């Protein structure tokens, strides 16, 4: 186990390093199962409490892809391809733009601060929107046209590249299209499966994914089936509302901490 003690950054206790990564992966598994709405946004700020944000996004990408494989298999019969195609075209543009933003800030030497602000800010905004919807608020609707789907996909692709936190973008958009829950989950998991794979060459080229981050990813990927099984069990045994509220509170706290760190240095 001595090699494990070399993985946490200086100043991060080993127990919290393990807890944060394992907890984030279980949350992803639960979210990919379709339980808990957009609680997957908690994963990145949770891991970022134990790792630098630039390392966090690289560690989380293979984990998300592995979770997508399980989720696509679970929900493969419920995908709405007519809605998916324009969204994926827009997402391709968004991924390229997001990678360009990372490159711009990396070259200026402020990537860590910029990612803290983006990840934390995006999570806070999305938690706010989700809470607003939970209490009965209505967000502005986009028309159900291919152009609107492409715009939503483009925003999601850019946000996903920067923060792995674009689930609520497409969830809200497709919920407004009156998707059933099965169709929503089935379409979302295929969308993010494709988008996450599209990010891989950019992350490798930008140095966000490397041998060290892949090792950390491999350590926690085996927990994904646990999260998926837990989410399936929770579907049948636990009311979704209280659990989701607690997860959103955690996401808001973690995201707020990231924004504070960005400004305080």
PDB file of C-alpha atoms in Angstrom:
ATOM      1  CA  UNK A   1       0.000   0.000   0.000  1.00  0.00           C
ATOM      2  CA  UNK A   2       2.999   2.334   0.193  1.00  0.00           C
ATOM      3  CA  UNK A   3       2.641   3.288  -3.472  1.00  0.00           C
ATOM      4  CA  UNK A   4      -0.881   4.555  -2.734  1.00  0.00           C
ATOM      5  CA  UNK A   5       0.433   7.183  -0.326  1.00  0.00           C
ATOM      6  CA  UNK A   6       2.309   8.822  -3.214  1.00  0.00           C
ATOM      7  CA  UNK A   7      -0.886   9.526  -5.156  1.00  0.00           C
ATOM      8  CA  UNK A   8      -2.579  12.240  -3.067  1.00  0.00           C
ATOM      9  CA  UNK A   9      -1.231  15.759  -3.635  1.00  0.00           C
ATOM     10  CA  UNK A  10       0.756  17.255  -0.790  1.00  0.00           C
ATOM     11  CA  UNK A  11      -1.606  18.441   1.916  1.00  0.00           C
ATOM     12  CA  UNK A  12      -4.433  16.019   1.051  1.00  0.00           C
ATOM     13  CA  UNK A  13      -4.896  13.241   3.647  1.00  0.00           C
ATOM     14  CA  UNK A  14      -4.961   9.746   2.173  1.00  0.00           C
ATOM     15  CA  UNK A  15      -8.307   8.982   3.812  1.00  0.00           C
ATOM     16  CA  UNK A  16      -9.953  11.985   2.151  1.00  0.00           C
ATOM     17  CA  UNK A  17      -8.325  11.244  -1.199  1.00  0.00           C
ATOM     18  CA  UNK A  18      -9.827   7.744  -1.152  1.00  0.00           C
ATOM     19  CA  UNK A  19     -13.189   8.943   0.184  1.00  0.00           C
ATOM     20  CA  UNK A  20     -13.570  11.746  -2.386  1.00  0.00           C
ATOM     21  CA  UNK A  21     -12.703   9.602  -5.410  1.00  0.00           C
ATOM     22  CA  UNK A  22     -14.738   6.609  -4.276  1.00  0.00           C
ATOM     23  CA  UNK A  23     -17.724   8.770  -3.333  1.00  0.00           C
ATOM     24  CA  UNK A  24     -17.650  10.570  -6.685  1.00  0.00           C
ATOM     25  CA  UNK A  25     -17.614   7.307  -8.632  1.00  0.00           C
ATOM     26  CA  UNK A  26     -20.540   5.892  -6.644  1.00  0.00           C
ATOM     27  CA  UNK A  27     -22.486   9.130  -7.257  1.00  0.00           C
ATOM     28  CA  UNK A  28     -21.781   8.814 -10.995  1.00  0.00           C
ATOM     29  CA  UNK A  29     -23.024   5.227 -10.975  1.00  0.00           C
ATOM     30  CA  UNK A  30     -26.220   6.274  -9.187  1.00  0.00           C
ATOM     31  CA  UNK A  31     -26.777   9.184 -11.577  1.00  0.00           C
ATOM     32  CA  UNK A  32     -26.181   7.051 -14.673  1.00  0.00           C
ATOM     33  CA  UNK A  33     -28.795   4.601 -13.402  1.00  0.00           C
ATOM     34  CA  UNK A  34     -31.344   7.398 -13.829  1.00  0.00           C
ATOM     35  CA  UNK A  35     -31.900   8.049 -10.117  1.00  0.00           C
ATOM     36  CA  UNK A  36     -31.465  11.438  -8.493  1.00  0.00           C
ATOM     37  CA  UNK A  37     -31.842  13.774 -11.460  1.00  0.00           C
ATOM     38  CA  UNK A  38     -28.655  15.713 -12.187  1.00  0.00           C
ATOM     39  CA  UNK A  39     -26.738  14.705  -9.058  1.00  0.00           C
ATOM     40  CA  UNK A  40     -23.774  13.684 -11.210  1.00  0.00           C
ATOM     41  CA  UNK A  41     -22.639  17.313 -11.060  1.00  0.00           C
ATOM     42  CA  UNK A  42     -21.478  16.613  -7.495  1.00  0.00           C
ATOM     43  CA  UNK A  43     -18.717  14.272  -8.705  1.00  0.00           C
ATOM     44  CA  UNK A  44     -16.221  16.767 -10.130  1.00  0.00           C
ATOM     45  CA  UNK A  45     -16.236  19.314  -7.265  1.00  0.00           C
ATOM     46  CA  UNK A  46     -16.033  16.400  -4.815  1.00  0.00           C
ATOM     47  CA  UNK A  47     -12.889  15.022  -6.458  1.00  0.00           C
ATOM     48  CA  UNK A  48     -11.532  18.565  -6.827  1.00  0.00           C
ATOM     49  CA  UNK A  49     -11.581  18.849  -3.039  1.00  0.00           C
ATOM     50  CA  UNK A  50      -8.795  16.238  -3.028  1.00  0.00           C
ATOM     51  CA  UNK A  51      -6.991  16.937  -6.332  1.00  0.00           C
ATOM     52  CA  UNK A  52      -6.070  19.962  -8.473  1.00  0.00           C
ATOM     53  CA  UNK A  53      -8.932  20.683 -10.873  1.00  0.00           C
ATOM     54  CA  UNK A  54      -6.783  20.170 -13.977  1.00  0.00           C
ATOM     55  CA  UNK A  55      -5.933  16.692 -12.669  1.00  0.00           C
ATOM     56  CA  UNK A  56      -9.524  16.056 -11.606  1.00  0.00           C
ATOM     57  CA  UNK A  57     -11.010  16.439 -15.091  1.00  0.00           C
ATOM     58  CA  UNK A  58      -8.430  14.022 -16.504  1.00  0.00           C
ATOM     59  CA  UNK A  59      -9.068  11.425 -13.806  1.00  0.00           C
ATOM     60  CA  UNK A  60     -12.835  11.654 -14.170  1.00  0.00           C
ATOM     61  CA  UNK A  61     -13.086  11.265 -17.962  1.00  0.00           C
ATOM     62  CA  UNK A  62     -12.251   7.522 -18.130  1.00  0.00           C
ATOM     63  CA  UNK A  63     -14.534   6.969 -15.136  1.00  0.00           C
ATOM     64  CA  UNK A  64     -17.394   8.692 -16.937  1.00  0.00           C
ATOM     65  CA  UNK A  65     -16.769   6.663 -20.089  1.00  0.00           C
ATOM     66  CA  UNK A  66     -16.796   3.419 -18.111  1.00  0.00           C
ATOM     67  CA  UNK A  67     -20.041   4.478 -16.436  1.00  0.00           C
ATOM     68  CA  UNK A  68     -21.474   5.340 -19.852  1.00  0.00           C
ATOM     69  CA  UNK A  69     -20.765   1.818 -21.106  1.00  0.00           C
ATOM     70  CA  UNK A  70     -22.809   0.331 -18.263  1.00  0.00           C
ATOM     71  CA  UNK A  71     -25.585   2.900 -18.693  1.00  0.00           C
ATOM     72  CA  UNK A  72     -25.825   2.480 -22.469  1.00  0.00           C
ATOM     73  CA  UNK A  73     -26.183  -1.269 -22.010  1.00  0.00           C
ATOM     74  CA  UNK A  74     -28.905  -0.720 -19.369  1.00  0.00           C
ATOM     75  CA  UNK A  75     -30.897   1.812 -21.407  1.00  0.00           C
ATOM     76  CA  UNK A  76     -29.970   0.909 -25.010  1.00  0.00           C
ATOM     77  CA  UNK A  77     -33.573   0.319 -26.107  1.00  0.00           C
ATOM     78  CA  UNK A  78     -34.854   3.774 -25.098  1.00  0.00           C
ATOM     79  CA  UNK A  79     -32.773   6.154 -27.233  1.00  0.00           C
ATOM     80  CA  UNK A  80     -34.568   8.810 -29.304  1.00  0.00           C
ATOM     81  CA  UNK A  81     -32.254   9.050 -32.312  1.00  0.00           C
ATOM     82  CA  UNK A  82     -34.175  11.834 -34.032  1.00  0.00           C
ATOM     83  CA  UNK A  83     -33.480  14.128 -31.072  1.00  0.00           C
ATOM     84  CA  UNK A  84     -29.938  12.850 -30.608  1.00  0.00           C
ATOM     85  CA  UNK A  85     -28.490  13.543 -34.064  1.00  0.00           C
ATOM     86  CA  UNK A  86     -28.670  17.388 -34.122  1.00  0.00           C
ATOM     87  CA  UNK A  87     -27.558  17.532 -30.485  1.00  0.00           C
ATOM     88  CA  UNK A  88     -24.441  15.516 -31.286  1.00  0.00           C
ATOM     89  CA  UNK A  89     -23.590  17.754 -34.254  1.00  0.00           C
ATOM     90  CA  UNK A  90     -23.769  20.780 -31.984  1.00  0.00           C
ATOM     91  CA  UNK A  91     -21.789  18.976 -29.292  1.00  0.00           C
ATOM     92  CA  UNK A  92     -18.914  18.376 -31.721  1.00  0.00           C
ATOM     93  CA  UNK A  93     -18.524  22.129 -32.124  1.00  0.00           C
ATOM     94  CA  UNK A  94     -18.852  22.657 -28.383  1.00  0.00           C
ATOM     95  CA  UNK A  95     -16.112  20.142 -27.568  1.00  0.00           C
ATOM     96  CA  UNK A  96     -13.677  21.858 -29.944  1.00  0.00           C
ATOM     97  CA  UNK A  97     -14.481  25.285 -28.476  1.00  0.00           C
ATOM     98  CA  UNK A  98     -14.133  23.981 -24.930  1.00  0.00           C
ATOM     99  CA  UNK A  99     -10.737  22.474 -25.726  1.00  0.00           C
ATOM    100  CA  UNK A 100      -9.704  25.808 -27.246  1.00  0.00           C
ATOM    101  CA  UNK A 101     -10.607  27.610 -24.024  1.00  0.00           C
ATOM    102  CA  UNK A 102      -8.498  25.156 -21.988  1.00  0.00           C
ATOM    103  CA  UNK A 103      -5.572  25.664 -24.372  1.00  0.00           C
ATOM    104  CA  UNK A 104      -5.899  29.444 -24.111  1.00  0.00           C
ATOM    105  CA  UNK A 105      -5.809  29.482 -20.322  1.00  0.00           C
ATOM    106  CA  UNK A 106      -3.078  26.839 -20.122  1.00  0.00           C
ATOM    107  CA  UNK A 107      -0.781  28.941 -22.283  1.00  0.00           C
ATOM    108  CA  UNK A 108      -1.390  31.903 -19.968  1.00  0.00           C
ATOM    109  CA  UNK A 109      -0.453  29.842 -16.917  1.00  0.00           C
ATOM    110  CA  UNK A 110      -3.764  30.300 -15.120  1.00  0.00           C
ATOM    111  CA  UNK A 111      -5.501  27.045 -16.037  1.00  0.00           C
ATOM    112  CA  UNK A 112      -6.039  25.890 -12.443  1.00  0.00           C
ATOM    113  CA  UNK A 113      -7.745  29.129 -11.369  1.00  0.00           C
ATOM    114  CA  UNK A 114      -9.813  29.284 -14.564  1.00  0.00           C
ATOM    115  CA  UNK A 115     -11.030  25.691 -14.163  1.00  0.00           C
ATOM    116  CA  UNK A 116     -11.940  26.277 -10.520  1.00  0.00           C
ATOM    117  CA  UNK A 117     -14.069  29.235 -11.557  1.00  0.00           C
ATOM    118  CA  UNK A 118     -15.663  27.413 -14.491  1.00  0.00           C
ATOM    119  CA  UNK A 119     -16.354  24.135 -12.689  1.00  0.00           C
ATOM    120  CA  UNK A 120     -17.531  25.785  -9.491  1.00  0.00           C
ATOM    121  CA  UNK A 121     -19.561  28.449 -11.272  1.00  0.00           C
ATOM    122  CA  UNK A 122     -21.222  26.004 -13.669  1.00  0.00           C
ATOM    123  CA  UNK A 123     -22.171  23.683 -10.815  1.00  0.00           C
ATOM    124  CA  UNK A 124     -23.632  26.537  -8.758  1.00  0.00           C
ATOM    125  CA  UNK A 125     -25.694  27.770 -11.702  1.00  0.00           C
ATOM    126  CA  UNK A 126     -27.004  24.302 -12.527  1.00  0.00           C
ATOM    127  CA  UNK A 127     -27.860  23.539  -8.909  1.00  0.00           C
ATOM    128  CA  UNK A 128     -29.735  26.841  -8.780  1.00  0.00           C
ATOM    129  CA  UNK A 129     -31.659  25.999 -11.952  1.00  0.00           C
ATOM    130  CA  UNK A 130     -32.492  22.507 -10.736  1.00  0.00           C
ATOM    131  CA  UNK A 131     -33.697  23.784  -7.364  1.00  0.00           C
ATOM    132  CA  UNK A 132     -35.771  26.435  -9.140  1.00  0.00           C
ATOM    133  CA  UNK A 133     -37.407  23.701 -11.208  1.00  0.00           C
ATOM    134  CA  UNK A 134     -37.934  21.483  -8.163  1.00  0.00           C
ATOM    135  CA  UNK A 135     -39.967  24.213  -6.453  1.00  0.00           C
ATOM    136  CA  UNK A 136     -42.164  24.686  -9.507  1.00  0.00           C
ATOM    137  CA  UNK A 137     -40.265  27.302 -11.513  1.00  0.00           C
ATOM    138  CA  UNK A 138     -40.235  27.167 -15.296  1.00  0.00           C
ATOM    139  CA  UNK A 139     -37.127  27.751 -17.343  1.00  0.00           C
ATOM    140  CA  UNK A 140     -37.402  29.351 -20.806  1.00  0.00           C
ATOM    141  CA  UNK A 141     -38.200  26.743 -23.435  1.00  0.00           C
ATOM    142  CA  UNK A 142     -36.291  26.223 -26.646  1.00  0.00           C
ATOM    143  CA  UNK A 143     -38.316  25.028 -29.640  1.00  0.00           C
ATOM    144  CA  UNK A 144     -38.040  21.372 -30.558  1.00  0.00           C
ATOM    145  CA  UNK A 145     -36.266  22.042 -33.845  1.00  0.00           C
ATOM    146  CA  UNK A 146     -32.967  20.568 -35.076  1.00  0.00           C
ATOM    147  CA  UNK A 147     -31.341  24.017 -34.781  1.00  0.00           C
ATOM    148  CA  UNK A 148     -32.412  24.363 -31.156  1.00  0.00           C
ATOM    149  CA  UNK A 149     -31.203  20.825 -30.477  1.00  0.00           C
ATOM    150  CA  UNK A 150     -27.857  21.712 -32.020  1.00  0.00           C
ATOM    151  CA  UNK A 151     -27.563  24.833 -29.850  1.00  0.00           C
ATOM    152  CA  UNK A 152     -28.350  22.860 -26.692  1.00  0.00           C
ATOM    153  CA  UNK A 153     -25.859  20.180 -27.737  1.00  0.00           C
ATOM    154  CA  UNK A 154     -23.199  22.806 -28.438  1.00  0.00           C
ATOM    155  CA  UNK A 155     -23.583  24.366 -24.995  1.00  0.00           C
ATOM    156  CA  UNK A 156     -23.500  20.912 -23.410  1.00  0.00           C
ATOM    157  CA  UNK A 157     -20.398  19.903 -25.387  1.00  0.00           C
ATOM    158  CA  UNK A 158     -18.505  23.010 -24.309  1.00  0.00           C
ATOM    159  CA  UNK A 159     -19.532  22.762 -20.655  1.00  0.00           C
ATOM    160  CA  UNK A 160     -18.798  19.040 -20.607  1.00  0.00           C
ATOM    161  CA  UNK A 161     -15.297  19.602 -21.959  1.00  0.00           C
ATOM    162  CA  UNK A 162     -14.546  22.237 -19.346  1.00  0.00           C
ATOM    163  CA  UNK A 163     -16.323  20.830 -16.318  1.00  0.00           C
ATOM    164  CA  UNK A 164     -17.899  17.367 -16.911  1.00  0.00           C
ATOM    165  CA  UNK A 165     -21.075  19.020 -15.645  1.00  0.00           C
ATOM    166  CA  UNK A 166     -23.378  19.318 -18.647  1.00  0.00           C
ATOM    167  CA  UNK A 167     -25.947  16.707 -17.664  1.00  0.00           C
ATOM    168  CA  UNK A 168     -28.513  19.277 -16.511  1.00  0.00           C
ATOM    169  CA  UNK A 169     -28.245  21.184 -19.824  1.00  0.00           C
ATOM    170  CA  UNK A 170     -29.553  18.303 -21.901  1.00  0.00           C
ATOM    171  CA  UNK A 171     -31.806  16.976 -19.137  1.00  0.00           C
ATOM    172  CA  UNK A 172     -33.666  20.266 -18.912  1.00  0.00           C
ATOM    173  CA  UNK A 173     -33.822  20.681 -22.693  1.00  0.00           C
ATOM    174  CA  UNK A 174     -35.177  17.188 -23.354  1.00  0.00           C
ATOM    175  CA  UNK A 175     -37.531  17.289 -20.367  1.00  0.00           C
ATOM    176  CA  UNK A 176     -39.119  20.325 -22.013  1.00  0.00           C
ATOM    177  CA  UNK A 177     -39.635  18.146 -25.091  1.00  0.00           C
ATOM    178  CA  UNK A 178     -41.933  15.994 -22.922  1.00  0.00           C
ATOM    179  CA  UNK A 179     -39.662  12.935 -23.058  1.00  0.00           C
ATOM    180  CA  UNK A 180     -40.688  10.024 -20.887  1.00  0.00           C
ATOM    181  CA  UNK A 181     -38.205   9.223 -18.139  1.00  0.00           C
ATOM    182  CA  UNK A 182     -37.072   6.090 -19.989  1.00  0.00           C
ATOM    183  CA  UNK A 183     -36.498   7.993 -23.249  1.00  0.00           C
ATOM    184  CA  UNK A 184     -34.755  10.838 -21.411  1.00  0.00           C
ATOM    185  CA  UNK A 185     -32.286   8.550 -19.644  1.00  0.00           C
ATOM    186  CA  UNK A 186     -31.716   6.403 -22.752  1.00  0.00           C
ATOM    187  CA  UNK A 187     -30.991   9.436 -24.934  1.00  0.00           C
ATOM    188  CA  UNK A 188     -28.821  11.172 -22.343  1.00  0.00           C
ATOM    189  CA  UNK A 189     -26.533   8.206 -21.785  1.00  0.00           C
ATOM    190  CA  UNK A 190     -25.850   7.752 -25.511  1.00  0.00           C
ATOM    191  CA  UNK A 191     -25.287  11.504 -25.941  1.00  0.00           C
ATOM    192  CA  UNK A 192     -22.672  11.653 -23.198  1.00  0.00           C
ATOM    193  CA  UNK A 193     -21.090   8.359 -24.235  1.00  0.00           C
ATOM    194  CA  UNK A 194     -20.307   9.916 -27.629  1.00  0.00           C
ATOM    195  CA  UNK A 195     -19.342  13.325 -26.203  1.00  0.00           C
ATOM    196  CA  UNK A 196     -17.007  11.839 -23.593  1.00  0.00           C
ATOM    197  CA  UNK A 197     -15.188   9.764 -26.195  1.00  0.00           C
ATOM    198  CA  UNK A 198     -14.886  12.873 -28.377  1.00  0.00           C
ATOM    199  CA  UNK A 199     -13.047  14.625 -25.535  1.00  0.00           C
ATOM    200  CA  UNK A 200     -10.365  11.936 -25.227  1.00  0.00           C
ATOM    201  CA  UNK A 201      -7.968  13.092 -28.005  1.00  0.00           C
ATOM    202  CA  UNK A 202      -8.182  16.695 -26.791  1.00  0.00           C
ATOM    203  CA  UNK A 203      -7.505  15.708 -23.187  1.00  0.00           C
ATOM    204  CA  UNK A 204      -4.529  13.609 -24.254  1.00  0.00           C
ATOM    205  CA  UNK A 205      -3.187  16.378 -26.454  1.00  0.00           C
ATOM    206  CA  UNK A 206      -3.595  18.986 -23.705  1.00  0.00           C
ATOM    207  CA  UNK A 207      -1.922  16.763 -21.116  1.00  0.00           C
ATOM    208  CA  UNK A 208      -5.028  16.512 -18.941  1.00  0.00           C
ATOM    209  CA  UNK A 209      -4.939  12.725 -19.298  1.00  0.00           C
ATOM    210  CA  UNK A 210      -1.673  10.876 -18.798  1.00  0.00           C
ATOM    211  CA  UNK A 211      -0.287   7.730 -17.189  1.00  0.00           C
ATOM    212  CA  UNK A 212      -0.759   9.048 -13.645  1.00  0.00           C
ATOM    213  CA  UNK A 213      -4.385  10.088 -14.139  1.00  0.00           C
ATOM    214  CA  UNK A 214      -5.196   6.820 -15.893  1.00  0.00           C
ATOM    215  CA  UNK A 215      -3.845   4.900 -12.896  1.00  0.00           C
ATOM    216  CA  UNK A 216      -6.092   6.876 -10.555  1.00  0.00           C
ATOM    217  CA  UNK A 217      -9.046   6.269 -12.856  1.00  0.00           C
ATOM    218  CA  UNK A 218      -8.344   2.538 -12.916  1.00  0.00           C
ATOM    219  CA  UNK A 219      -8.312   2.400  -9.112  1.00  0.00           C
ATOM    220  CA  UNK A 220     -11.909   3.592  -8.789  1.00  0.00           C
ATOM    221  CA  UNK A 221     -13.619   2.381 -11.978  1.00  0.00           C
ATOM    222  CA  UNK A 222     -14.494  -0.974 -10.325  1.00  0.00           C
ATOM    223  CA  UNK A 223     -16.880   0.957  -8.044  1.00  0.00           C
ATOM    224  CA  UNK A 224     -19.136   1.978 -10.965  1.00  0.00           C
ATOM    225  CA  UNK A 225     -21.246  -1.217 -10.944  1.00  0.00           C
ATOM    226  CA  UNK A 226     -21.742  -0.677  -7.200  1.00  0.00           C
ATOM    227  CA  UNK A 227     -23.134   2.791  -7.856  1.00  0.00           C
ATOM    228  CA  UNK A 228     -25.338   1.548 -10.685  1.00  0.00           C
ATOM    229  CA  UNK A 229     -26.689  -1.291  -8.549  1.00  0.00           C
ATOM    230  CA  UNK A 230     -27.244   1.110  -5.648  1.00  0.00           C
ATOM    231  CA  UNK A 231     -29.116   3.503  -7.951  1.00  0.00           C
ATOM    232  CA  UNK A 232     -31.322   0.670  -9.202  1.00  0.00           C
ATOM    233  CA  UNK A 233     -32.079  -0.382  -5.626  1.00  0.00           C
ATOM    234  CA  UNK A 234     -32.810   3.227  -4.629  1.00  0.00           C
ATOM    235  CA  UNK A 235     -35.270   3.502  -7.522  1.00  0.00           C
ATOM    236  CA  UNK A 236     -37.368   0.868  -5.806  1.00  0.00           C
ATOM    237  CA  UNK A 237     -36.779   1.652  -2.134  1.00  0.00           C
ATOM    238  CA  UNK A 238     -36.058   5.339  -1.591  1.00  0.00           C
ATOM    239  CA  UNK A 239     -37.998   8.545  -2.338  1.00  0.00           C
ATOM    240  CA  UNK A 240     -36.017  10.504  -4.904  1.00  0.00           C
ATOM    241  CA  UNK A 241     -36.815  14.032  -3.706  1.00  0.00           C
ATOM    242  CA  UNK A 242     -35.041  14.094  -0.304  1.00  0.00           C
ATOM    243  CA  UNK A 243     -31.989  12.267  -1.641  1.00  0.00           C
ATOM    244  CA  UNK A 244     -31.678  14.649  -4.587  1.00  0.00           C
ATOM    245  CA  UNK A 245     -32.007  17.682  -2.304  1.00  0.00           C
ATOM    246  CA  UNK A 246     -29.150  16.450  -0.103  1.00  0.00           C
ATOM    247  CA  UNK A 247     -26.942  15.780  -3.130  1.00  0.00           C
ATOM    248  CA  UNK A 248     -27.638  19.229  -4.567  1.00  0.00           C
ATOM    249  CA  UNK A 249     -26.779  20.805  -1.228  1.00  0.00           C
ATOM    250  CA  UNK A 250     -23.483  18.912  -1.270  1.00  0.00           C
ATOM    251  CA  UNK A 251     -22.788  19.962  -4.856  1.00  0.00           C
ATOM    252  CA  UNK A 252     -23.503  23.615  -4.032  1.00  0.00           C
ATOM    253  CA  UNK A 253     -21.209  23.517  -1.000  1.00  0.00           C
ATOM    254  CA  UNK A 254     -18.366  21.872  -2.938  1.00  0.00           C
ATOM    255  CA  UNK A 255     -18.780  24.232  -5.898  1.00  0.00           C
ATOM    256  CA  UNK A 256     -18.900  27.272  -3.624  1.00  0.00           C
ATOM    257  CA  UNK A 257     -15.665  26.126  -2.023  1.00  0.00           C
ATOM    258  CA  UNK A 258     -14.031  25.881  -5.457  1.00  0.00           C
ATOM    259  CA  UNK A 259     -15.077  29.421  -6.404  1.00  0.00           C
ATOM    260  CA  UNK A 260     -13.816  30.731  -3.069  1.00  0.00           C
ATOM    261  CA  UNK A 261     -10.478  28.966  -3.613  1.00  0.00           C
ATOM    262  CA  UNK A 262     -10.182  30.508  -7.076  1.00  0.00           C
ATOM    263  CA  UNK A 263     -10.562  34.036  -5.704  1.00  0.00           C
ATOM    264  CA  UNK A 264      -8.573  33.499  -2.503  1.00  0.00           C
ATOM    265  CA  UNK A 265      -5.657  31.763  -4.188  1.00  0.00           C
TER     266      UNK A 265
END
